[in-house]
């Protein structure tokens, strides 16, 4: 999913003179972004240095090695919040030793929005109505760094000349994530890597989101297994969560077009998710609990209208610099 974002970001940095061919690009990643940045660096003749999560598996390590990227992987850790904190600390240590490296800051620099403009154009072409806008479109996806869902909503809504397009944005979060105030609810399994955060992210524009779904590991597992059985789509855990949320939004408003983002393949989830397929609940037995504030959140699945509200203080990072404005 993030390949289009990384390619556009690196191309923009080269075009604007922020970096030159041969420079080293540095960032932290739990998986998908590491691969995307390594591909972009390989294409444009850059060096790539990744501080990887403990969740990076053998397949991804091999891919990064083939692409010539340097990977520093965190030691095994059952607490993904601590894993994320350690990765950020290591980034600062590397920058102190190598100030010439360019930190991509995927969580804080809106240069990562740029690549999704072309994807928004493709979505518009597929869903456009006679009025010339993407009327009645609901976009569902993991929040994560905020770039993919936020950028798609911004570009789609900004396409109509006379009035904003009718585009609803539904964000998916794991329990334990700080971004939309669920850090107090612990999932006994894991935080779903990539769609939540234990630190404030500068690229999350809270005011773009209409609705939030918080989905547990067990519910997302059921979604992933059903998606493979029903649609032959072999995708990751965040995709299973997005699939559940998208089905529910479609049932609530069948007159709207619902599009959800399948962020990655299921390969790194073979042992942790797909091998447990017999444990998967029937998705017809799952439904979200409607809540009006985060104090009511509880496993396994909750839904809340966000109504494009700004971030709460805890989830709002200090002003971050940016390389591009989408």
mmCIF file of C-alpha atoms in Angstrom, residues 28-296:
data_model
loop_
_atom_site.group_PDB
_atom_site.id
_atom_site.type_symbol
_atom_site.label_atom_id
_atom_site.label_comp_id
_atom_site.label_asym_id
_atom_site.label_seq_id
_atom_site.Cartn_x
_atom_site.Cartn_y
_atom_site.Cartn_z
ATOM 1 C CA UNK A 28 11.366 3.290 11.419
ATOM 2 C CA UNK A 29 8.815 0.709 10.316
ATOM 3 C CA UNK A 30 6.794 -2.275 11.455
ATOM 4 C CA UNK A 31 6.874 -3.770 7.960
ATOM 5 C CA UNK A 32 5.062 -2.346 4.949
ATOM 6 C CA UNK A 33 6.770 1.027 4.886
ATOM 7 C CA UNK A 34 10.226 -0.541 5.189
ATOM 8 C CA UNK A 35 9.631 -2.496 1.986
ATOM 9 C CA UNK A 36 8.148 0.543 0.237
ATOM 10 C CA UNK A 37 11.056 2.813 1.151
ATOM 11 C CA UNK A 38 13.599 0.160 0.158
ATOM 12 C CA UNK A 39 11.945 -0.121 -3.270
ATOM 13 C CA UNK A 40 11.920 3.649 -3.718
ATOM 14 C CA UNK A 41 15.572 3.953 -2.694
ATOM 15 C CA UNK A 42 16.550 1.142 -5.063
ATOM 16 C CA UNK A 43 14.745 2.855 -7.949
ATOM 17 C CA UNK A 44 16.264 6.276 -7.356
ATOM 18 C CA UNK A 45 19.795 5.293 -6.377
ATOM 19 C CA UNK A 46 19.540 6.070 -2.669
ATOM 20 C CA UNK A 47 20.756 4.202 0.384
ATOM 21 C CA UNK A 48 18.107 2.932 2.790
ATOM 22 C CA UNK A 49 18.449 2.418 6.550
ATOM 23 C CA UNK A 50 15.504 0.912 8.435
ATOM 24 C CA UNK A 51 14.992 0.559 12.181
ATOM 25 C CA UNK A 52 12.570 -2.335 12.142
ATOM 26 C CA UNK A 53 9.981 -3.557 14.584
ATOM 27 C CA UNK A 54 10.335 -6.870 16.341
ATOM 28 C CA UNK A 55 7.429 -7.981 14.063
ATOM 29 C CA UNK A 56 9.578 -7.867 10.884
ATOM 30 C CA UNK A 57 9.694 -11.460 9.661
ATOM 31 C CA UNK A 58 12.177 -13.565 7.683
ATOM 32 C CA UNK A 59 10.445 -12.908 4.340
ATOM 33 C CA UNK A 60 10.693 -9.142 4.732
ATOM 34 C CA UNK A 61 14.269 -9.332 5.984
ATOM 35 C CA UNK A 62 15.177 -11.247 2.835
ATOM 36 C CA UNK A 63 13.411 -8.737 0.582
ATOM 37 C CA UNK A 64 15.187 -5.819 2.244
ATOM 38 C CA UNK A 65 18.536 -7.569 1.848
ATOM 39 C CA UNK A 66 17.928 -8.156 -1.864
ATOM 40 C CA UNK A 67 17.101 -4.462 -2.298
ATOM 41 C CA UNK A 68 20.318 -3.447 -0.526
ATOM 42 C CA UNK A 69 18.677 -1.890 2.520
ATOM 43 C CA UNK A 70 20.281 -1.866 5.964
ATOM 44 C CA UNK A 71 17.964 -3.255 8.642
ATOM 45 C CA UNK A 72 18.375 -2.845 12.393
ATOM 46 C CA UNK A 73 15.691 -4.946 14.033
ATOM 47 C CA UNK A 74 14.585 -4.459 17.610
ATOM 48 C CA UNK A 75 15.063 -7.350 20.018
ATOM 49 C CA UNK A 76 11.969 -9.527 20.635
ATOM 50 C CA UNK A 77 9.417 -7.711 22.761
ATOM 51 C CA UNK A 78 5.858 -8.644 23.685
ATOM 52 C CA UNK A 79 4.921 -4.969 24.221
ATOM 53 C CA UNK A 80 4.557 -3.215 20.858
ATOM 54 C CA UNK A 81 4.255 0.139 22.629
ATOM 55 C CA UNK A 82 7.742 -0.330 24.036
ATOM 56 C CA UNK A 83 8.924 -1.597 20.653
ATOM 57 C CA UNK A 84 7.742 1.619 18.992
ATOM 58 C CA UNK A 85 9.347 3.803 21.668
ATOM 59 C CA UNK A 86 12.686 1.998 21.328
ATOM 60 C CA UNK A 87 12.646 2.413 17.552
ATOM 61 C CA UNK A 88 12.162 6.174 17.817
ATOM 62 C CA UNK A 89 14.977 6.406 20.363
ATOM 63 C CA UNK A 90 17.272 4.475 18.014
ATOM 64 C CA UNK A 91 16.429 6.818 15.137
ATOM 65 C CA UNK A 92 17.653 9.773 17.212
ATOM 66 C CA UNK A 93 20.849 7.928 18.105
ATOM 67 C CA UNK A 94 21.573 7.241 14.418
ATOM 68 C CA UNK A 95 20.887 10.859 13.458
ATOM 69 C CA UNK A 96 23.248 12.065 16.167
ATOM 70 C CA UNK A 97 25.993 9.872 14.686
ATOM 71 C CA UNK A 98 25.035 10.597 11.051
ATOM 72 C CA UNK A 99 23.485 14.068 10.732
ATOM 73 C CA UNK A 100 23.814 13.792 6.959
ATOM 74 C CA UNK A 101 21.106 11.089 6.863
ATOM 75 C CA UNK A 102 17.614 12.229 5.862
ATOM 76 C CA UNK A 103 14.908 11.077 8.252
ATOM 77 C CA UNK A 104 11.754 10.365 6.224
ATOM 78 C CA UNK A 105 9.474 10.911 9.255
ATOM 79 C CA UNK A 106 6.622 8.870 7.817
ATOM 80 C CA UNK A 107 4.531 9.650 10.893
ATOM 81 C CA UNK A 108 5.009 13.417 10.790
ATOM 82 C CA UNK A 109 5.858 14.728 7.303
ATOM 83 C CA UNK A 110 2.953 15.269 4.920
ATOM 84 C CA UNK A 111 5.198 14.589 1.933
ATOM 85 C CA UNK A 112 3.778 11.084 2.407
ATOM 86 C CA UNK A 113 0.335 12.308 1.317
ATOM 87 C CA UNK A 114 1.467 13.087 -2.234
ATOM 88 C CA UNK A 115 1.426 9.580 -3.704
ATOM 89 C CA UNK A 116 -2.236 9.049 -2.849
ATOM 90 C CA UNK A 117 -3.433 11.790 -5.208
ATOM 91 C CA UNK A 118 -3.154 9.385 -8.154
ATOM 92 C CA UNK A 119 -5.019 6.701 -6.179
ATOM 93 C CA UNK A 120 -7.778 9.206 -5.378
ATOM 94 C CA UNK A 121 -8.041 9.997 -9.092
ATOM 95 C CA UNK A 122 -8.491 6.297 -9.886
ATOM 96 C CA UNK A 123 -11.143 5.950 -7.177
ATOM 97 C CA UNK A 124 -12.977 8.973 -8.536
ATOM 98 C CA UNK A 125 -12.975 7.536 -12.046
ATOM 99 C CA UNK A 126 -14.490 4.297 -10.745
ATOM 100 C CA UNK A 127 -17.145 5.908 -8.543
ATOM 101 C CA UNK A 128 -17.916 9.233 -10.242
ATOM 102 C CA UNK A 129 -21.556 10.178 -10.646
ATOM 103 C CA UNK A 130 -23.281 12.302 -13.266
ATOM 104 C CA UNK A 131 -22.778 15.378 -11.091
ATOM 105 C CA UNK A 132 -19.013 15.048 -11.461
ATOM 106 C CA UNK A 133 -18.110 14.157 -7.881
ATOM 107 C CA UNK A 134 -17.633 11.028 -5.830
ATOM 108 C CA UNK A 135 -21.135 11.197 -4.398
ATOM 109 C CA UNK A 136 -22.087 8.707 -1.729
ATOM 110 C CA UNK A 137 -18.633 7.222 -1.192
ATOM 111 C CA UNK A 138 -17.486 5.780 2.153
ATOM 112 C CA UNK A 139 -13.749 5.105 2.500
ATOM 113 C CA UNK A 140 -12.695 2.655 5.236
ATOM 114 C CA UNK A 141 -9.153 1.948 6.341
ATOM 115 C CA UNK A 142 -6.645 1.696 9.173
ATOM 116 C CA UNK A 143 -5.569 5.054 10.542
ATOM 117 C CA UNK A 144 -1.922 4.243 11.243
ATOM 118 C CA UNK A 145 0.290 7.184 10.340
ATOM 119 C CA UNK A 146 -2.726 8.987 8.896
ATOM 120 C CA UNK A 147 -1.313 9.321 5.392
ATOM 121 C CA UNK A 148 -3.352 6.816 3.363
ATOM 122 C CA UNK A 149 -6.891 7.365 4.641
ATOM 123 C CA UNK A 150 -6.328 11.048 5.383
ATOM 124 C CA UNK A 151 -4.851 11.784 1.974
ATOM 125 C CA UNK A 152 -7.557 9.889 0.085
ATOM 126 C CA UNK A 153 -10.314 11.765 1.918
ATOM 127 C CA UNK A 154 -8.630 15.120 1.415
ATOM 128 C CA UNK A 155 -8.075 14.628 -2.310
ATOM 129 C CA UNK A 156 -11.512 13.123 -2.938
ATOM 130 C CA UNK A 157 -13.341 15.829 -1.008
ATOM 131 C CA UNK A 158 -11.345 18.567 -2.666
ATOM 132 C CA UNK A 159 -12.126 17.398 -6.191
ATOM 133 C CA UNK A 160 -15.512 19.061 -6.593
ATOM 134 C CA UNK A 161 -15.264 22.663 -7.762
ATOM 135 C CA UNK A 162 -18.668 23.853 -6.555
ATOM 136 C CA UNK A 163 -19.105 21.909 -3.307
ATOM 137 C CA UNK A 164 -17.253 19.277 -1.268
ATOM 138 C CA UNK A 165 -17.764 15.746 -2.526
ATOM 139 C CA UNK A 166 -19.914 13.400 -0.417
ATOM 140 C CA UNK A 167 -17.054 11.328 0.975
ATOM 141 C CA UNK A 168 -17.309 9.779 4.435
ATOM 142 C CA UNK A 169 -14.075 8.633 6.077
ATOM 143 C CA UNK A 170 -14.159 5.692 8.506
ATOM 144 C CA UNK A 171 -10.975 5.004 10.455
ATOM 145 C CA UNK A 172 -10.050 1.653 12.004
ATOM 146 C CA UNK A 173 -8.011 1.498 15.214
ATOM 147 C CA UNK A 174 -6.766 -1.251 17.531
ATOM 148 C CA UNK A 175 -7.408 -1.100 21.248
ATOM 149 C CA UNK A 176 -4.463 0.399 23.113
ATOM 150 C CA UNK A 177 -3.855 3.077 20.473
ATOM 151 C CA UNK A 178 -3.356 6.643 21.661
ATOM 152 C CA UNK A 179 -4.430 8.318 18.428
ATOM 153 C CA UNK A 180 -8.173 8.396 19.095
ATOM 154 C CA UNK A 181 -8.105 7.841 22.846
ATOM 155 C CA UNK A 182 -8.155 4.072 23.361
ATOM 156 C CA UNK A 183 -4.832 3.733 25.154
ATOM 157 C CA UNK A 184 -6.589 2.712 28.379
ATOM 158 C CA UNK A 185 -8.130 -0.448 26.857
ATOM 159 C CA UNK A 186 -5.774 -3.417 26.673
ATOM 160 C CA UNK A 187 -6.139 -6.142 24.052
ATOM 161 C CA UNK A 188 -4.853 -9.379 25.657
ATOM 162 C CA UNK A 189 -3.494 -10.524 22.300
ATOM 163 C CA UNK A 190 -1.554 -7.771 20.470
ATOM 164 C CA UNK A 191 -1.839 -4.245 19.185
ATOM 165 C CA UNK A 192 -2.386 -4.637 15.449
ATOM 166 C CA UNK A 193 0.895 -3.302 14.069
ATOM 167 C CA UNK A 194 0.613 -0.469 11.595
ATOM 168 C CA UNK A 195 -2.872 0.917 12.297
ATOM 169 C CA UNK A 196 -2.409 2.196 15.859
ATOM 170 C CA UNK A 197 0.143 4.173 17.816
ATOM 171 C CA UNK A 198 1.495 4.701 21.312
ATOM 172 C CA UNK A 199 2.888 8.144 20.388
ATOM 173 C CA UNK A 200 1.224 11.182 18.758
ATOM 174 C CA UNK A 201 1.458 11.199 14.955
ATOM 175 C CA UNK A 202 1.711 14.516 13.122
ATOM 176 C CA UNK A 203 0.200 13.114 9.911
ATOM 177 C CA UNK A 204 -3.127 12.160 11.498
ATOM 178 C CA UNK A 205 -5.691 14.883 10.744
ATOM 179 C CA UNK A 206 -8.427 13.959 13.189
ATOM 180 C CA UNK A 207 -10.845 16.414 11.647
ATOM 181 C CA UNK A 208 -10.995 14.346 8.444
ATOM 182 C CA UNK A 209 -12.669 11.325 10.128
ATOM 183 C CA UNK A 210 -16.426 10.858 10.389
ATOM 184 C CA UNK A 211 -16.520 7.511 12.210
ATOM 185 C CA UNK A 212 -14.116 5.300 14.161
ATOM 186 C CA UNK A 213 -14.123 1.535 14.676
ATOM 187 C CA UNK A 214 -11.974 -0.051 17.403
ATOM 188 C CA UNK A 215 -11.447 -3.726 16.585
ATOM 189 C CA UNK A 216 -9.674 -6.358 18.677
ATOM 190 C CA UNK A 217 -7.205 -8.961 17.502
ATOM 191 C CA UNK A 218 -9.791 -11.754 17.752
ATOM 192 C CA UNK A 219 -12.377 -9.864 15.700
ATOM 193 C CA UNK A 220 -9.785 -8.885 13.081
ATOM 194 C CA UNK A 221 -8.652 -12.526 12.899
ATOM 195 C CA UNK A 222 -12.235 -13.535 12.122
ATOM 196 C CA UNK A 223 -12.367 -10.882 9.405
ATOM 197 C CA UNK A 224 -9.118 -12.000 7.789
ATOM 198 C CA UNK A 225 -10.140 -15.671 7.762
ATOM 199 C CA UNK A 226 -13.584 -14.872 6.326
ATOM 200 C CA UNK A 227 -12.075 -12.645 3.647
ATOM 201 C CA UNK A 228 -9.910 -15.526 2.439
ATOM 202 C CA UNK A 229 -12.716 -18.084 2.562
ATOM 203 C CA UNK A 230 -15.381 -15.871 1.023
ATOM 204 C CA UNK A 231 -13.393 -13.754 -1.453
ATOM 205 C CA UNK A 232 -10.015 -15.547 -1.876
ATOM 206 C CA UNK A 233 -8.203 -12.435 -0.628
ATOM 207 C CA UNK A 234 -5.136 -13.375 1.450
ATOM 208 C CA UNK A 235 -4.431 -10.222 3.412
ATOM 209 C CA UNK A 236 -3.078 -8.963 6.712
ATOM 210 C CA UNK A 237 -4.714 -8.429 10.065
ATOM 211 C CA UNK A 238 -5.452 -4.733 9.519
ATOM 212 C CA UNK A 239 -7.262 -5.713 6.329
ATOM 213 C CA UNK A 240 -9.420 -8.159 8.270
ATOM 214 C CA UNK A 241 -10.349 -5.344 10.634
ATOM 215 C CA UNK A 242 -11.112 -2.999 7.734
ATOM 216 C CA UNK A 243 -13.221 -5.667 6.074
ATOM 217 C CA UNK A 244 -15.375 -6.032 9.196
ATOM 218 C CA UNK A 245 -15.853 -2.275 9.463
ATOM 219 C CA UNK A 246 -16.636 -1.928 5.750
ATOM 220 C CA UNK A 247 -19.259 -4.687 5.845
ATOM 221 C CA UNK A 248 -20.951 -2.994 8.767
ATOM 222 C CA UNK A 249 -20.930 0.437 7.114
ATOM 223 C CA UNK A 250 -22.381 -1.101 3.948
ATOM 224 C CA UNK A 251 -25.198 -2.709 5.946
ATOM 225 C CA UNK A 252 -25.986 0.619 7.619
ATOM 226 C CA UNK A 253 -26.118 2.546 4.337
ATOM 227 C CA UNK A 254 -26.595 0.161 1.381
ATOM 228 C CA UNK A 255 -27.197 3.066 -0.989
ATOM 229 C CA UNK A 256 -23.572 4.241 -0.616
ATOM 230 C CA UNK A 257 -20.462 2.870 -2.301
ATOM 231 C CA UNK A 258 -18.087 1.489 0.343
ATOM 232 C CA UNK A 259 -14.390 1.110 -0.420
ATOM 233 C CA UNK A 260 -11.907 -0.322 2.065
ATOM 234 C CA UNK A 261 -8.126 -0.437 1.980
ATOM 235 C CA UNK A 262 -6.421 -3.835 2.031
ATOM 236 C CA UNK A 263 -3.009 -2.665 3.145
ATOM 237 C CA UNK A 264 -0.829 -5.765 2.825
ATOM 238 C CA UNK A 265 -0.708 -9.470 2.101
ATOM 239 C CA UNK A 266 -1.200 -12.159 4.729
ATOM 240 C CA UNK A 267 2.219 -13.774 4.546
ATOM 241 C CA UNK A 268 3.585 -12.424 7.809
ATOM 242 C CA UNK A 269 0.381 -13.480 9.563
ATOM 243 C CA UNK A 270 0.480 -17.174 8.612
ATOM 244 C CA UNK A 271 1.501 -18.360 12.084
ATOM 245 C CA UNK A 272 -0.143 -15.694 14.236
ATOM 246 C CA UNK A 273 -3.502 -15.498 12.420
ATOM 247 C CA UNK A 274 -4.175 -18.050 9.694
ATOM 248 C CA UNK A 275 -2.836 -21.033 11.644
ATOM 249 C CA UNK A 276 -5.534 -20.204 14.217
ATOM 250 C CA UNK A 277 -8.382 -20.270 11.692
ATOM 251 C CA UNK A 278 -10.339 -22.813 13.727
ATOM 252 C CA UNK A 279 -10.633 -20.215 16.495
ATOM 253 C CA UNK A 280 -12.221 -17.669 14.166
ATOM 254 C CA UNK A 281 -15.725 -16.563 15.094
ATOM 255 C CA UNK A 282 -18.362 -16.371 12.376
ATOM 256 C CA UNK A 283 -18.460 -12.750 11.290
ATOM 257 C CA UNK A 284 -22.257 -12.903 11.233
ATOM 258 C CA UNK A 285 -22.028 -13.265 15.021
ATOM 259 C CA UNK A 286 -19.976 -10.082 15.351
ATOM 260 C CA UNK A 287 -21.326 -6.545 15.547
ATOM 261 C CA UNK A 288 -19.935 -3.335 17.021
ATOM 262 C CA UNK A 289 -21.118 -1.787 20.239
ATOM 263 C CA UNK A 290 -22.175 1.816 19.589
ATOM 264 C CA UNK A 291 -20.486 4.218 22.018
ATOM 265 C CA UNK A 292 -20.618 7.981 22.494
ATOM 266 C CA UNK A 293 -17.225 8.460 24.141
ATOM 267 C CA UNK A 294 -13.991 6.565 24.659
ATOM 268 C CA UNK A 295 -14.823 5.820 28.286
ATOM 269 C CA UNK A 296 -17.360 3.278 27.019
#
